[in-house]
Every structure is written in structure tokens, then in C-alpha cells.
């Protein structure tokens, strides 16, 4: 029901969430509402909302019969289409809609999503580690509804950020967490969420000659990891957040 994707930079977290949200919507477009959250509008357009729009356009070019009508002014893709005479109101109760968690200098969190209802309600949260205290409270309102699922992604910074709180291991918390140096999965204390940590030291690019340009340029490489470690230190939060994808407990 709830999935938390922690990971290093360039590990496909946001892109994977974008793909899943669109596919899940297209299966039941008249019943599904995806609430997409991130930072502010400009940042969202350059990250998750930009990915969703790019994938939406690619899919519609191949399969024109797919549901969905973009509303740029509302930062939404809605199932309902305006009638030719423009006499019927269009509902935003199904589709995908973006609501930023920051407007100007004010943090509003997920307050705009409180009380939202749909037969298949979904939340896709990007950059969750950057959210302020209280971000997770909305799940108390959503969890237990007839068909709710949530996915949260981000680069962990420390065990107290909102992403790491959502992913805190059920067996002893972060204090007893054992880092294997590889991609890991576990159950979380937060609504028994399934957590996946994409470890940058486990990158598929390391399966090839690392002295050459990476085989998968969109994934993290040894060159990127080594440069961050040399600049900030092996035990820095920057290395753990951007190159490893797990919180630095120290």
C-alpha cells in the first residue's frame, strides 16, 4: 500500500514513480486520482511533473486513444473533457494533479490534499527528504480508505528527515540498521511501508570497466561518487545522501 524509495542521485526514483503513476492511472482512468507533490512549481516542472508530461506526450503520440487532457493552468491532467458547447463543468476528481508543498517562502505541506476522495486515491511524493515537519501527517487521513496507495521518493539526509521517518526499519529503527553496501529492502514502522534503498555503490555501471564512460549515462557512476567523496569527505552527509542513498547515522 505504501512504498518508500530512498536512494542515491541518478537511480531512477523520480522517473520510475512517474512511469508507475501514469500506467496505474491509465488502467482505471475514470476512478483514479494521483496527487503529485514536490517542492515549488518551478522545481516540480523540472523534476517529477516534467517527467510525467514527457512520458504522457510520448504515450499519446503512440496511442492516441489513451485517456487524459492536460490543463497547464491547473498543473493537471484530467480524465474529463470539456464538451463542444462548453456547457458542462469539468471535474478534477480523476486524473493527475500537481500541488507543490511550498508557495513562495511559505511551506504548506500536503494541506491542500487533506480530505480529498476518489475511488482509487494515490499519492506520489517527490523530494520527501526536503519536506518540513508534519508532511507525513496527511497519511493519517488517507490510510485505510477503500483503495489508497502512496509512493514517496528522495535522497535521505539524516534519520530525522521526513523520508527517513517514513522508511524507519521496523526492527530496531535506524540505530540497529545494518548497511550491507548493496541495494536493500525492509519493512518500515510507518504503516508497514515497503522500503527500497537504491545504493549507489551497487550501480549497474560498476559491472563494466569504470575507467571508460558509463554504459548507463543516466545512472550514477564511480566517477561521480569519487568526486563527491573527495570534495566533501567519505563520511559526509553529501556522500550518504547523493552517492550511497542511506542516512548517515552519525
mmCIF file of C-alpha atoms in Angstrom:
data_model
loop_
_atom_site.group_PDB
_atom_site.id
_atom_site.type_symbol
_atom_site.label_atom_id
_atom_site.label_comp_id
_atom_site.label_asym_id
_atom_site.label_seq_id
_atom_site.Cartn_x
_atom_site.Cartn_y
_atom_site.Cartn_z
ATOM 1 C CA UNK A 1 0.000 0.000 0.000
ATOM 2 C CA UNK A 2 2.855 2.380 0.807
ATOM 3 C CA UNK A 3 6.300 2.288 -0.792
ATOM 4 C CA UNK A 4 9.297 4.425 0.163
ATOM 5 C CA UNK A 5 12.102 4.743 -2.369
ATOM 6 C CA UNK A 6 15.344 6.002 -0.858
ATOM 7 C CA UNK A 7 18.425 6.218 -2.984
ATOM 8 C CA UNK A 8 21.420 7.990 -4.346
ATOM 9 C CA UNK A 9 21.231 10.569 -7.100
ATOM 10 C CA UNK A 10 20.593 9.253 -10.612
ATOM 11 C CA UNK A 11 18.984 5.987 -9.539
ATOM 12 C CA UNK A 12 15.678 6.357 -11.400
ATOM 13 C CA UNK A 13 13.448 7.068 -8.393
ATOM 14 C CA UNK A 14 11.507 10.020 -9.809
ATOM 15 C CA UNK A 15 11.333 8.611 -13.327
ATOM 16 C CA UNK A 16 10.128 5.247 -12.037
ATOM 17 C CA UNK A 17 7.420 6.915 -9.944
ATOM 18 C CA UNK A 18 6.314 8.949 -12.968
ATOM 19 C CA UNK A 19 6.038 5.815 -15.132
ATOM 20 C CA UNK A 20 4.085 3.931 -12.492
ATOM 21 C CA UNK A 21 1.674 6.797 -11.816
ATOM 22 C CA UNK A 22 0.733 7.118 -15.487
ATOM 23 C CA UNK A 23 0.344 3.368 -16.031
ATOM 24 C CA UNK A 24 -1.742 2.989 -12.872
ATOM 25 C CA UNK A 25 -3.950 5.905 -13.967
ATOM 26 C CA UNK A 26 -4.470 4.567 -17.486
ATOM 27 C CA UNK A 27 -5.638 1.178 -16.174
ATOM 28 C CA UNK A 28 -8.648 2.798 -14.443
ATOM 29 C CA UNK A 29 -8.746 6.415 -15.700
ATOM 30 C CA UNK A 30 -12.340 7.083 -14.599
ATOM 31 C CA UNK A 31 -11.712 6.046 -10.992
ATOM 32 C CA UNK A 32 -8.115 7.114 -10.289
ATOM 33 C CA UNK A 33 -6.751 10.355 -8.851
ATOM 34 C CA UNK A 34 -2.991 10.788 -8.432
ATOM 35 C CA UNK A 35 -1.947 13.621 -6.091
ATOM 36 C CA UNK A 36 1.621 14.578 -7.019
ATOM 37 C CA UNK A 37 3.647 16.592 -4.512
ATOM 38 C CA UNK A 38 7.118 18.099 -4.565
ATOM 39 C CA UNK A 39 8.714 21.456 -3.703
ATOM 40 C CA UNK A 40 7.515 24.576 -5.573
ATOM 41 C CA UNK A 41 6.054 24.831 -9.079
ATOM 42 C CA UNK A 42 9.276 25.617 -10.926
ATOM 43 C CA UNK A 43 11.178 22.794 -9.253
ATOM 44 C CA UNK A 44 8.301 20.378 -9.890
ATOM 45 C CA UNK A 45 8.245 21.266 -13.590
ATOM 46 C CA UNK A 46 11.949 20.440 -13.848
ATOM 47 C CA UNK A 47 11.593 17.175 -11.925
ATOM 48 C CA UNK A 48 8.594 14.876 -11.452
ATOM 49 C CA UNK A 49 5.924 16.905 -13.265
ATOM 50 C CA UNK A 50 8.267 17.393 -16.199
ATOM 51 C CA UNK A 51 8.862 13.618 -16.345
ATOM 52 C CA UNK A 52 5.125 12.904 -16.196
ATOM 53 C CA UNK A 53 4.365 15.339 -19.034
ATOM 54 C CA UNK A 54 7.188 13.995 -21.184
ATOM 55 C CA UNK A 55 6.041 10.397 -20.718
ATOM 56 C CA UNK A 56 2.399 11.391 -21.250
ATOM 57 C CA UNK A 57 3.240 13.046 -24.581
ATOM 58 C CA UNK A 58 5.298 10.066 -25.762
ATOM 59 C CA UNK A 59 2.487 7.651 -24.922
ATOM 60 C CA UNK A 60 -0.237 9.767 -26.557
ATOM 61 C CA UNK A 61 1.808 10.025 -29.749
ATOM 62 C CA UNK A 62 1.902 6.230 -29.961
ATOM 63 C CA UNK A 63 -1.582 5.514 -28.613
ATOM 64 C CA UNK A 64 -3.898 8.458 -29.245
ATOM 65 C CA UNK A 65 -6.833 6.682 -27.581
ATOM 66 C CA UNK A 66 -5.239 6.908 -24.118
ATOM 67 C CA UNK A 67 -7.259 8.971 -21.650
ATOM 68 C CA UNK A 68 -6.144 12.322 -20.281
ATOM 69 C CA UNK A 69 -6.470 16.005 -21.163
ATOM 70 C CA UNK A 70 -3.702 18.385 -19.963
ATOM 71 C CA UNK A 71 -4.690 21.559 -18.144
ATOM 72 C CA UNK A 72 -1.487 23.595 -17.992
ATOM 73 C CA UNK A 73 -3.112 26.394 -15.995
ATOM 74 C CA UNK A 74 -4.092 23.920 -13.275
ATOM 75 C CA UNK A 75 -0.951 21.757 -13.495
ATOM 76 C CA UNK A 76 -3.233 18.789 -14.066
ATOM 77 C CA UNK A 77 -4.082 16.002 -16.478
ATOM 78 C CA UNK A 78 -7.792 15.285 -16.151
ATOM 79 C CA UNK A 79 -9.904 12.435 -17.482
ATOM 80 C CA UNK A 80 -12.928 14.571 -18.278
ATOM 81 C CA UNK A 81 -13.039 16.560 -21.490
ATOM 82 C CA UNK A 82 -14.943 19.803 -21.965
ATOM 83 C CA UNK A 83 -17.986 19.292 -24.177
ATOM 84 C CA UNK A 84 -18.130 21.030 -27.551
ATOM 85 C CA UNK A 85 -20.658 23.588 -26.329
ATOM 86 C CA UNK A 86 -18.661 24.229 -23.132
ATOM 87 C CA UNK A 87 -21.819 23.952 -21.051
ATOM 88 C CA UNK A 88 -20.678 21.164 -18.717
ATOM 89 C CA UNK A 89 -18.230 21.656 -15.865
ATOM 90 C CA UNK A 90 -15.020 19.654 -15.873
ATOM 91 C CA UNK A 91 -14.105 17.756 -12.722
ATOM 92 C CA UNK A 92 -10.577 17.300 -11.354
ATOM 93 C CA UNK A 93 -11.637 14.284 -9.285
ATOM 94 C CA UNK A 94 -9.863 11.862 -11.646
ATOM 95 C CA UNK A 95 -6.509 12.178 -13.355
ATOM 96 C CA UNK A 96 -3.191 13.503 -12.087
ATOM 97 C CA UNK A 97 -2.802 16.830 -10.328
ATOM 98 C CA UNK A 98 0.260 18.630 -9.013
ATOM 99 C CA UNK A 99 0.170 20.574 -5.768
ATOM 100 C CA UNK A 100 3.509 21.996 -4.536
ATOM 101 C CA UNK A 101 4.358 21.862 -0.846
ATOM 102 C CA UNK A 102 5.945 25.313 -0.931
ATOM 103 C CA UNK A 103 4.401 28.525 -2.215
ATOM 104 C CA UNK A 104 6.773 31.461 -2.205
ATOM 105 C CA UNK A 105 8.528 31.392 1.160
ATOM 106 C CA UNK A 106 5.654 29.608 2.880
ATOM 107 C CA UNK A 107 5.613 25.872 3.452
ATOM 108 C CA UNK A 108 2.089 24.475 3.096
ATOM 109 C CA UNK A 109 2.887 20.749 3.061
ATOM 110 C CA UNK A 110 0.062 18.451 1.988
ATOM 111 C CA UNK A 111 -2.693 20.603 3.468
ATOM 112 C CA UNK A 112 -4.239 21.128 0.025
ATOM 113 C CA UNK A 113 -4.782 17.365 -0.268
ATOM 114 C CA UNK A 114 -6.488 16.865 3.093
ATOM 115 C CA UNK A 115 -9.974 15.397 2.715
ATOM 116 C CA UNK A 116 -9.580 14.550 -0.985
ATOM 117 C CA UNK A 117 -11.592 11.481 -2.021
ATOM 118 C CA UNK A 118 -11.583 9.223 -5.087
ATOM 119 C CA UNK A 119 -12.413 5.543 -5.733
ATOM 120 C CA UNK A 120 -8.691 4.905 -6.326
ATOM 121 C CA UNK A 121 -6.753 7.551 -4.396
ATOM 122 C CA UNK A 122 -2.986 7.771 -4.925
ATOM 123 C CA UNK A 123 -0.154 9.965 -3.642
ATOM 124 C CA UNK A 124 3.215 10.352 -5.316
ATOM 125 C CA UNK A 125 5.651 12.362 -3.214
ATOM 126 C CA UNK A 126 8.968 13.519 -4.686
ATOM 127 C CA UNK A 127 11.882 15.071 -2.774
ATOM 128 C CA UNK A 128 10.319 13.991 0.527
ATOM 129 C CA UNK A 129 13.582 14.445 2.456
ATOM 130 C CA UNK A 130 13.262 18.195 1.790
ATOM 131 C CA UNK A 131 9.772 18.405 3.320
ATOM 132 C CA UNK A 132 9.131 20.125 6.642
ATOM 133 C CA UNK A 133 7.940 18.532 9.868
ATOM 134 C CA UNK A 134 4.357 17.318 9.615
ATOM 135 C CA UNK A 135 4.480 16.288 5.943
ATOM 136 C CA UNK A 136 3.591 12.691 6.826
ATOM 137 C CA UNK A 137 0.512 13.661 8.844
ATOM 138 C CA UNK A 138 -1.680 13.547 5.733
ATOM 139 C CA UNK A 139 -1.274 9.767 5.640
ATOM 140 C CA UNK A 140 -3.333 9.541 8.824
ATOM 141 C CA UNK A 141 -6.214 10.930 6.764
ATOM 142 C CA UNK A 142 -5.622 8.793 3.660
ATOM 143 C CA UNK A 143 -4.592 5.412 5.015
ATOM 144 C CA UNK A 144 -7.432 2.909 5.315
ATOM 145 C CA UNK A 145 -9.519 4.336 2.507
ATOM 146 C CA UNK A 146 -11.006 1.743 0.145
ATOM 147 C CA UNK A 147 -8.173 1.792 -2.386
ATOM 148 C CA UNK A 148 -5.273 4.011 -1.369
ATOM 149 C CA UNK A 149 -1.614 3.695 -2.342
ATOM 150 C CA UNK A 150 1.293 6.020 -1.699
ATOM 151 C CA UNK A 151 4.826 6.232 -3.050
ATOM 152 C CA UNK A 152 7.463 8.558 -1.597
ATOM 153 C CA UNK A 153 10.923 9.168 -3.023
ATOM 154 C CA UNK A 154 14.018 11.167 -2.205
ATOM 155 C CA UNK A 155 17.674 11.336 -1.209
ATOM 156 C CA UNK A 156 17.967 10.745 2.551
ATOM 157 C CA UNK A 157 19.850 13.333 4.583
ATOM 158 C CA UNK A 158 19.568 12.125 8.190
ATOM 159 C CA UNK A 159 17.368 9.730 10.214
ATOM 160 C CA UNK A 160 15.098 12.592 11.312
ATOM 161 C CA UNK A 161 14.055 13.869 7.883
ATOM 162 C CA UNK A 162 10.550 13.025 6.636
ATOM 163 C CA UNK A 163 11.779 10.466 4.091
ATOM 164 C CA UNK A 164 13.784 8.532 6.678
ATOM 165 C CA UNK A 165 10.935 8.672 9.180
ATOM 166 C CA UNK A 166 8.686 7.073 6.578
ATOM 167 C CA UNK A 167 11.339 4.411 5.959
ATOM 168 C CA UNK A 168 12.480 3.747 9.547
ATOM 169 C CA UNK A 169 13.108 -0.009 9.798
ATOM 170 C CA UNK A 170 10.580 -1.905 11.884
ATOM 171 C CA UNK A 171 13.295 -3.978 13.575
ATOM 172 C CA UNK A 172 15.052 -1.621 15.964
ATOM 173 C CA UNK A 173 14.854 1.531 13.873
ATOM 174 C CA UNK A 174 17.842 3.260 12.325
ATOM 175 C CA UNK A 175 20.015 2.612 15.385
ATOM 176 C CA UNK A 176 20.080 -1.107 14.580
ATOM 177 C CA UNK A 177 20.162 -0.767 10.795
ATOM 178 C CA UNK A 178 22.997 -2.710 9.163
ATOM 179 C CA UNK A 179 24.344 -1.238 5.928
ATOM 180 C CA UNK A 180 25.346 -4.039 3.543
ATOM 181 C CA UNK A 181 26.836 -1.741 0.913
ATOM 182 C CA UNK A 182 24.222 -3.016 -1.524
ATOM 183 C CA UNK A 183 20.651 -2.181 -2.508
ATOM 184 C CA UNK A 184 18.413 -3.237 0.405
ATOM 185 C CA UNK A 185 14.724 -3.686 1.224
ATOM 186 C CA UNK A 186 12.881 -3.822 4.547
ATOM 187 C CA UNK A 187 9.566 -3.057 6.263
ATOM 188 C CA UNK A 188 9.012 0.300 7.915
ATOM 189 C CA UNK A 189 7.356 1.367 11.168
ATOM 190 C CA UNK A 190 5.315 3.847 9.107
ATOM 191 C CA UNK A 191 2.130 1.939 8.182
ATOM 192 C CA UNK A 192 4.253 -1.146 7.460
ATOM 193 C CA UNK A 193 5.560 0.544 4.304
ATOM 194 C CA UNK A 194 7.893 -1.340 1.983
ATOM 195 C CA UNK A 195 11.213 0.493 1.775
ATOM 196 C CA UNK A 196 13.742 0.116 -1.035
ATOM 197 C CA UNK A 197 17.160 1.737 -0.834
ATOM 198 C CA UNK A 198 18.980 2.062 -4.166
ATOM 199 C CA UNK A 199 22.638 2.061 -3.096
ATOM 200 C CA UNK A 200 24.972 3.986 -5.393
ATOM 201 C CA UNK A 201 27.812 1.575 -4.600
ATOM 202 C CA UNK A 202 25.635 -1.086 -6.239
ATOM 203 C CA UNK A 203 25.263 0.760 -9.545
ATOM 204 C CA UNK A 204 24.961 -1.357 -12.723
ATOM 205 C CA UNK A 205 27.674 0.889 -14.187
ATOM 206 C CA UNK A 206 30.171 -0.776 -11.834
ATOM 207 C CA UNK A 207 29.630 -4.073 -13.658
ATOM 208 C CA UNK A 208 31.705 -2.670 -16.521
ATOM 209 C CA UNK A 209 35.105 -1.004 -16.923
ATOM 210 C CA UNK A 210 34.785 2.088 -14.722
ATOM 211 C CA UNK A 211 37.730 3.788 -16.449
ATOM 212 C CA UNK A 212 35.539 4.233 -19.516
ATOM 213 C CA UNK A 213 32.399 6.381 -19.928
ATOM 214 C CA UNK A 214 29.457 4.765 -18.102
ATOM 215 C CA UNK A 215 27.381 2.257 -20.072
ATOM 216 C CA UNK A 216 24.230 3.721 -18.489
ATOM 217 C CA UNK A 217 24.796 7.510 -18.533
ATOM 218 C CA UNK A 218 21.512 8.181 -16.702
ATOM 219 C CA UNK A 219 22.665 6.147 -13.655
ATOM 220 C CA UNK A 220 25.247 7.052 -11.015
ATOM 221 C CA UNK A 221 28.853 6.167 -11.808
ATOM 222 C CA UNK A 222 32.082 5.616 -9.882
ATOM 223 C CA UNK A 223 33.461 8.890 -11.222
ATOM 224 C CA UNK A 224 30.570 10.818 -9.663
ATOM 225 C CA UNK A 225 30.858 9.007 -6.327
ATOM 226 C CA UNK A 226 34.621 9.510 -6.094
ATOM 227 C CA UNK A 227 34.353 13.231 -6.890
ATOM 228 C CA UNK A 228 31.774 13.881 -4.154
ATOM 229 C CA UNK A 229 33.803 11.874 -1.610
ATOM 230 C CA UNK A 230 36.995 13.762 -2.486
ATOM 231 C CA UNK A 231 35.242 17.131 -2.164
ATOM 232 C CA UNK A 232 33.184 16.567 0.991
ATOM 233 C CA UNK A 233 34.755 13.557 2.752
ATOM 234 C CA UNK A 234 33.909 9.856 2.788
ATOM 235 C CA UNK A 235 31.702 10.163 5.889
ATOM 236 C CA UNK A 236 29.895 13.368 4.864
ATOM 237 C CA UNK A 237 26.121 13.623 4.602
ATOM 238 C CA UNK A 238 26.604 14.598 0.961
ATOM 239 C CA UNK A 239 28.177 11.205 0.203
ATOM 240 C CA UNK A 240 25.482 9.316 2.101
ATOM 241 C CA UNK A 241 22.649 11.308 0.536
ATOM 242 C CA UNK A 242 23.861 11.640 -3.052
ATOM 243 C CA UNK A 243 26.183 8.658 -3.563
ATOM 244 C CA UNK A 244 25.004 5.950 -1.163
ATOM 245 C CA UNK A 245 21.291 6.589 -0.646
ATOM 246 C CA UNK A 246 21.074 5.795 3.051
ATOM 247 C CA UNK A 247 21.084 8.158 6.036
ATOM 248 C CA UNK A 248 24.329 8.920 7.837
ATOM 249 C CA UNK A 249 23.546 7.882 11.413
ATOM 250 C CA UNK A 250 26.434 9.964 12.769
#
